[in-house]
mmCIF file of C-alpha atoms in Angstrom:
data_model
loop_
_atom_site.group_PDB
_atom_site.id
_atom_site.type_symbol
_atom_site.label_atom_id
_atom_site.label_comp_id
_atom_site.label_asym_id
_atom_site.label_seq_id
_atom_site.Cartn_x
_atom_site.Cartn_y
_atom_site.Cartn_z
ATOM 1 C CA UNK Z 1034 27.377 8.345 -5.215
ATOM 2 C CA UNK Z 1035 25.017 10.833 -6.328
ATOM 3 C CA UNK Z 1036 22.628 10.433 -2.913
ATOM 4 C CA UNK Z 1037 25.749 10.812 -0.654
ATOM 5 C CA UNK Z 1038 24.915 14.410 -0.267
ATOM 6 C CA UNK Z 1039 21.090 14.448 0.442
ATOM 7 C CA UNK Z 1040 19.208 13.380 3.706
ATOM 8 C CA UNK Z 1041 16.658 10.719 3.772
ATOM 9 C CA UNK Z 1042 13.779 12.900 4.228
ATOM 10 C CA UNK Z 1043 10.926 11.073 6.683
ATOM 11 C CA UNK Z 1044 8.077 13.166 5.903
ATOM 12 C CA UNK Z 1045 6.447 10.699 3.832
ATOM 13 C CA UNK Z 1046 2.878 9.058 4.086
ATOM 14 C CA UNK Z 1047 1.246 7.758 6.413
ATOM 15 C CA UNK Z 1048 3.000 9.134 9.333
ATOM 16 C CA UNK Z 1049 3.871 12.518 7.625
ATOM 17 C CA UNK Z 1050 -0.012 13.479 8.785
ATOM 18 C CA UNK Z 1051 0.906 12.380 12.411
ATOM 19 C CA UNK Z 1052 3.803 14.325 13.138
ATOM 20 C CA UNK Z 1053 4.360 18.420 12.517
ATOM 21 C CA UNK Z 1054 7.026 18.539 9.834
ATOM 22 C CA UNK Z 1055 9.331 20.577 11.727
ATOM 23 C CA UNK Z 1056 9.599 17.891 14.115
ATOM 24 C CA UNK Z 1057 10.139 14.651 11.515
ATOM 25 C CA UNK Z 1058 13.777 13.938 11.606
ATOM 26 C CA UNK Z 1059 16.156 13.379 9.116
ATOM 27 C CA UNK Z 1060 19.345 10.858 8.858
ATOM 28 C CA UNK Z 1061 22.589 10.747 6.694
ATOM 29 C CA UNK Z 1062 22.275 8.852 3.686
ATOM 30 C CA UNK Z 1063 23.946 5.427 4.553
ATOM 31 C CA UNK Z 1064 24.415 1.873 3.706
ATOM 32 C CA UNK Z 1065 22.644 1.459 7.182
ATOM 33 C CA UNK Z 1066 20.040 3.626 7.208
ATOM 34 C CA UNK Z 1067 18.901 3.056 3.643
ATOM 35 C CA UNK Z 1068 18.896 -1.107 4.508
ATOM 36 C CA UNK Z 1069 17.022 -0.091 7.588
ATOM 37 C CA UNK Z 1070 14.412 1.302 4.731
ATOM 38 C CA UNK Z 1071 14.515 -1.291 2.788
ATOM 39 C CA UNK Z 1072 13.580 -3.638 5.223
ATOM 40 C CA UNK Z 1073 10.731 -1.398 5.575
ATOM 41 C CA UNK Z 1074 9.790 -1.983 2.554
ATOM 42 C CA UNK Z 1075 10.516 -6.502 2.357
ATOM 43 C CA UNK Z 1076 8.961 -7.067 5.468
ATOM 44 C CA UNK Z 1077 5.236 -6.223 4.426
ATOM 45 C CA UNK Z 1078 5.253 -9.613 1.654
ATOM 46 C CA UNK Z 1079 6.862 -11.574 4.218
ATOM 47 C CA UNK Z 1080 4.368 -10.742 7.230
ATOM 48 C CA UNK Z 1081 1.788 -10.966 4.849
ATOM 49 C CA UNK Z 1082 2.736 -14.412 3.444
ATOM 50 C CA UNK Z 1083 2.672 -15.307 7.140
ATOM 51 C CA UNK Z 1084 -0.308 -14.210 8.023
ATOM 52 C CA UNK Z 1085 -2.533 -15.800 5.090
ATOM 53 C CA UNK Z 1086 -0.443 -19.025 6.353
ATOM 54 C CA UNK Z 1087 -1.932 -18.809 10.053
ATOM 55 C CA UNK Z 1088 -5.206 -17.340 9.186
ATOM 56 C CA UNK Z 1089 -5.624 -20.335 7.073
ATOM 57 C CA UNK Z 1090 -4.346 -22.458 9.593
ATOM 58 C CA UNK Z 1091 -6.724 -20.809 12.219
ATOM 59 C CA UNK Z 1092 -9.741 -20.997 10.011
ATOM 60 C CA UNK Z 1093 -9.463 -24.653 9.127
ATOM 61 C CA UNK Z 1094 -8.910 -25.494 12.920
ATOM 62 C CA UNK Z 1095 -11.041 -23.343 14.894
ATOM 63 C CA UNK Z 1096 -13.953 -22.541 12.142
ATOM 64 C CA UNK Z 1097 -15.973 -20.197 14.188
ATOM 65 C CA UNK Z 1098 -13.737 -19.118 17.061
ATOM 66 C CA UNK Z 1099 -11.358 -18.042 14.512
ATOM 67 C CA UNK Z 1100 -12.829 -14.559 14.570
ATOM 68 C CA UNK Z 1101 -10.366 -12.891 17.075
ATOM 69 C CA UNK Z 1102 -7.194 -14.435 15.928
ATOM 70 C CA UNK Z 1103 -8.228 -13.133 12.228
ATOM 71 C CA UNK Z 1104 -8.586 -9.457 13.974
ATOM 72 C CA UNK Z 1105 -5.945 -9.607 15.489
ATOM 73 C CA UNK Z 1106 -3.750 -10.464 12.111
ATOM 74 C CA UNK Z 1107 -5.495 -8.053 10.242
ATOM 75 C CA UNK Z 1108 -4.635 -5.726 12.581
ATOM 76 C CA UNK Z 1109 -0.589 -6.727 12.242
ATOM 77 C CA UNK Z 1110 -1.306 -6.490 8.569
ATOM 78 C CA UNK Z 1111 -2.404 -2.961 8.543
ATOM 79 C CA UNK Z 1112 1.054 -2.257 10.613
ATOM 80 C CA UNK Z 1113 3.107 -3.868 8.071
ATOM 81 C CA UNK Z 1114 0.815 -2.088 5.517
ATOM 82 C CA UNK Z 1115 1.806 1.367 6.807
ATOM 83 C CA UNK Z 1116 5.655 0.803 7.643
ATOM 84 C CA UNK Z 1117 6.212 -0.626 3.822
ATOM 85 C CA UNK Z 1118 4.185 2.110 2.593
ATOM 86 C CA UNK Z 1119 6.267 4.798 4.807
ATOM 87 C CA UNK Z 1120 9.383 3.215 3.662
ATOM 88 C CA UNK Z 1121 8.320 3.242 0.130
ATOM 89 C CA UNK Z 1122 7.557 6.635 -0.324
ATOM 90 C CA UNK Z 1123 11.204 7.707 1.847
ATOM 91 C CA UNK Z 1124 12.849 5.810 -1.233
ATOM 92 C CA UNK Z 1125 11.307 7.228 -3.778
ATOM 93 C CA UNK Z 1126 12.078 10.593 -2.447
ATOM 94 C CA UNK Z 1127 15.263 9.996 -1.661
ATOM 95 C CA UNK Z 1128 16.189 8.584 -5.366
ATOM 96 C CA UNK Z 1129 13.792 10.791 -7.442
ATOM 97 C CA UNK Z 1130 16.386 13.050 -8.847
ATOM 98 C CA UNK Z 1131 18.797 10.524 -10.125
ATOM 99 C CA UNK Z 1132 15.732 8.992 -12.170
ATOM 100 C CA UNK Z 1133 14.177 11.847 -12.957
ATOM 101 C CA UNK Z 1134 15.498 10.706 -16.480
ATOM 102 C CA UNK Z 1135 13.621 8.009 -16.261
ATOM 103 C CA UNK Z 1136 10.077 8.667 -15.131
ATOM 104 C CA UNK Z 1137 10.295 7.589 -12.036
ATOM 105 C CA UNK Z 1138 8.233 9.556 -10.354
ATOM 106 C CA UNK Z 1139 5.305 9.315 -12.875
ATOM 107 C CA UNK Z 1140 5.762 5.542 -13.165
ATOM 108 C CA UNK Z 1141 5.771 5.527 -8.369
ATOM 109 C CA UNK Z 1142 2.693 7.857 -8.806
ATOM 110 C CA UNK Z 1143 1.004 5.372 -10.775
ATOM 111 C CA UNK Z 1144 1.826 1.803 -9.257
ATOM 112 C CA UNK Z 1145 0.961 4.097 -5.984
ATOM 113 C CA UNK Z 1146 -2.244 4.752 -7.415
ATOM 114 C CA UNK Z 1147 -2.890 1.071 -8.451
ATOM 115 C CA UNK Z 1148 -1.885 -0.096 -5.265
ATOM 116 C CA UNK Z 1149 -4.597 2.246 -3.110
ATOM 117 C CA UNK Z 1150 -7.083 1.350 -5.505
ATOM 118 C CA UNK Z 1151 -6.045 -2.974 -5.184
ATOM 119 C CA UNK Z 1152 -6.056 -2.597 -1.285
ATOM 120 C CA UNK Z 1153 -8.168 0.114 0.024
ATOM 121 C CA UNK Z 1154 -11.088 -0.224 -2.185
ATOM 122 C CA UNK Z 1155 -13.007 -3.393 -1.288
ATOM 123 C CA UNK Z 1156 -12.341 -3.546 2.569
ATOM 124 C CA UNK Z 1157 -13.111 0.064 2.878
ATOM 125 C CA UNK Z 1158 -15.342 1.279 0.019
ATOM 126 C CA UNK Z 1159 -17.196 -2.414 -1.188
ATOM 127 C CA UNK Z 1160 -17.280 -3.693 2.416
ATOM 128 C CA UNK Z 1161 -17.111 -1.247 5.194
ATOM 129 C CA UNK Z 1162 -19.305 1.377 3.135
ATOM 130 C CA UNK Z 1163 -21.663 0.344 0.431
ATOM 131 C CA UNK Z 1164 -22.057 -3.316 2.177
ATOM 132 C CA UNK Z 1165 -23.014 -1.908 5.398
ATOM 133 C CA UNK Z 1166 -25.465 0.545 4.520
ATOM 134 C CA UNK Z 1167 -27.594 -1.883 2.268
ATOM 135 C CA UNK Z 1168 -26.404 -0.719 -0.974
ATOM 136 C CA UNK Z 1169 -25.586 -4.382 -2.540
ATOM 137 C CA UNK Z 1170 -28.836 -6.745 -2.197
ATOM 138 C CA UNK Z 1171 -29.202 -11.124 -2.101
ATOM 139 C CA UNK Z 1172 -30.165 -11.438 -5.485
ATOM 140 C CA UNK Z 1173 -31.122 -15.282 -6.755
ATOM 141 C CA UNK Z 1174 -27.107 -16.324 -7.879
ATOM 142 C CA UNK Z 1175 -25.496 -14.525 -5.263
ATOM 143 C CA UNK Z 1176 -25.308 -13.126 -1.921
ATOM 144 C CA UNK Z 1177 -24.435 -9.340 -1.128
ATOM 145 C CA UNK Z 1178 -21.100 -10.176 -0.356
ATOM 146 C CA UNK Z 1179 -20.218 -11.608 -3.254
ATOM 147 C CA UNK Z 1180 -22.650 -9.270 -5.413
ATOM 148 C CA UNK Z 1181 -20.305 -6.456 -3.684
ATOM 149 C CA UNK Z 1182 -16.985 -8.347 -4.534
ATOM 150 C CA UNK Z 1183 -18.120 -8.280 -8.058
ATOM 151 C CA UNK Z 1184 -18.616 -5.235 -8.771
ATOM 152 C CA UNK Z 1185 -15.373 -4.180 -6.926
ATOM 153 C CA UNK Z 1186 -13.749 -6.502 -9.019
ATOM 154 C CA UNK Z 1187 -15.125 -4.656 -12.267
ATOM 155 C CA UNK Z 1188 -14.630 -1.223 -10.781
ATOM 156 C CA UNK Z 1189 -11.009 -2.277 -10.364
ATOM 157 C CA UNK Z 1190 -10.486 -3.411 -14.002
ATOM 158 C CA UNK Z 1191 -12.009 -0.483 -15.642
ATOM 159 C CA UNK Z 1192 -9.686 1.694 -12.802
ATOM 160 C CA UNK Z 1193 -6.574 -0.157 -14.541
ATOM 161 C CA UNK Z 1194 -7.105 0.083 -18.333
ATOM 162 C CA UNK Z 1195 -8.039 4.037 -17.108
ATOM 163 C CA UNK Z 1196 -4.965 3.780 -15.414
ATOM 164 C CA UNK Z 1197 -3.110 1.675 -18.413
ATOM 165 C CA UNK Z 1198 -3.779 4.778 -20.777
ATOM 166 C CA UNK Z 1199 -2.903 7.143 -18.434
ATOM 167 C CA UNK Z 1200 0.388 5.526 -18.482
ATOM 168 C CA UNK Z 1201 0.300 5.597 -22.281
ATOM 169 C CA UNK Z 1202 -0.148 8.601 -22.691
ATOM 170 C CA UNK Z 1203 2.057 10.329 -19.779
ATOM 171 C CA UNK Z 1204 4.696 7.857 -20.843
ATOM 172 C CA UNK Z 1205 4.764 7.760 -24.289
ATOM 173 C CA UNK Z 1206 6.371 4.031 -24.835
#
């Protein structure tokens, strides 16, 4: 009852940066409109559940010539990626200041946090990055792939336990 008098406010990531905010629209808080969001929001473990199901199937078919099919999947998972995130963020502004009691907003900020660091790092940093430009080297165990994957994987623990006392302490449990 409480949200009844706000408007869902669109000007969230990642499509906040596209559009002037003057020009983002806003709707009346409904049933409609906020399932509309929340579909935003389900889709992106359901299309990505799909996807690992046909990129496996398309790997263990077509080996090799699986290459464009796996772009072009990746490229549908990105989409999903940035409508869930989009919707995400519209909820959380949207029910903020009930929860305000709660956290909320610190607790968002941090699984936000976790989340860029989980799927951003290793495809763009690890891989696109360090990979490319001959940081990571064959060594006798393992190749620079899975050198890079590694170390991304221990760069991403010690992010969490820094992020698991940041919680801690902003928390206080």
């Amino acid at each position: 009852d409480t949200l009844r008098h706000t408007h869902i406010d669109f000007r969230s990531p990642p499509f906040c940066c596209l559009v002037p905010g003057r020009w983002m629209p806003t709707a009346s808080v409904s049933e409609r409109n906020i399932r509309w969001i929340e579909w935003a929001v389900m889709q992106a473990p359901i299309v990505r559940a799909l996807i690992v199901a046909a990129d496996t199937v398309a790997i263990a078919e077509l080996r090799g010539d699986a290459g464009p099919f796996v772009k072009w999947t990746d490229t549908g998972a990105v989409v999903s990626l940035l409508l869930a995130i989009f919707g995400v963020h519209s909820l959380a502004r949207l029910t903020a200041q009930p929860l305000r009691e709660y956290c909320f907003m610190t607790v968002f900020r941090l699984v936000d946090l976790s989340l860029l660091f989980f799927t951003a790092q290793q495809p763009m940093i690890f891989e696109n990055i360090l990979l490319r430009f001959g940081v990571f080297s064959c060594g006798p165990m393992l190749s620079a792939e899975s050198k890079a994957k590694f170390i991304c994987s221990f760069v991403l623990i010690c992010e969490m336990f820094i992020l698991s006392l940041l919680s801690s302490f902003l928390l206080a449990p």
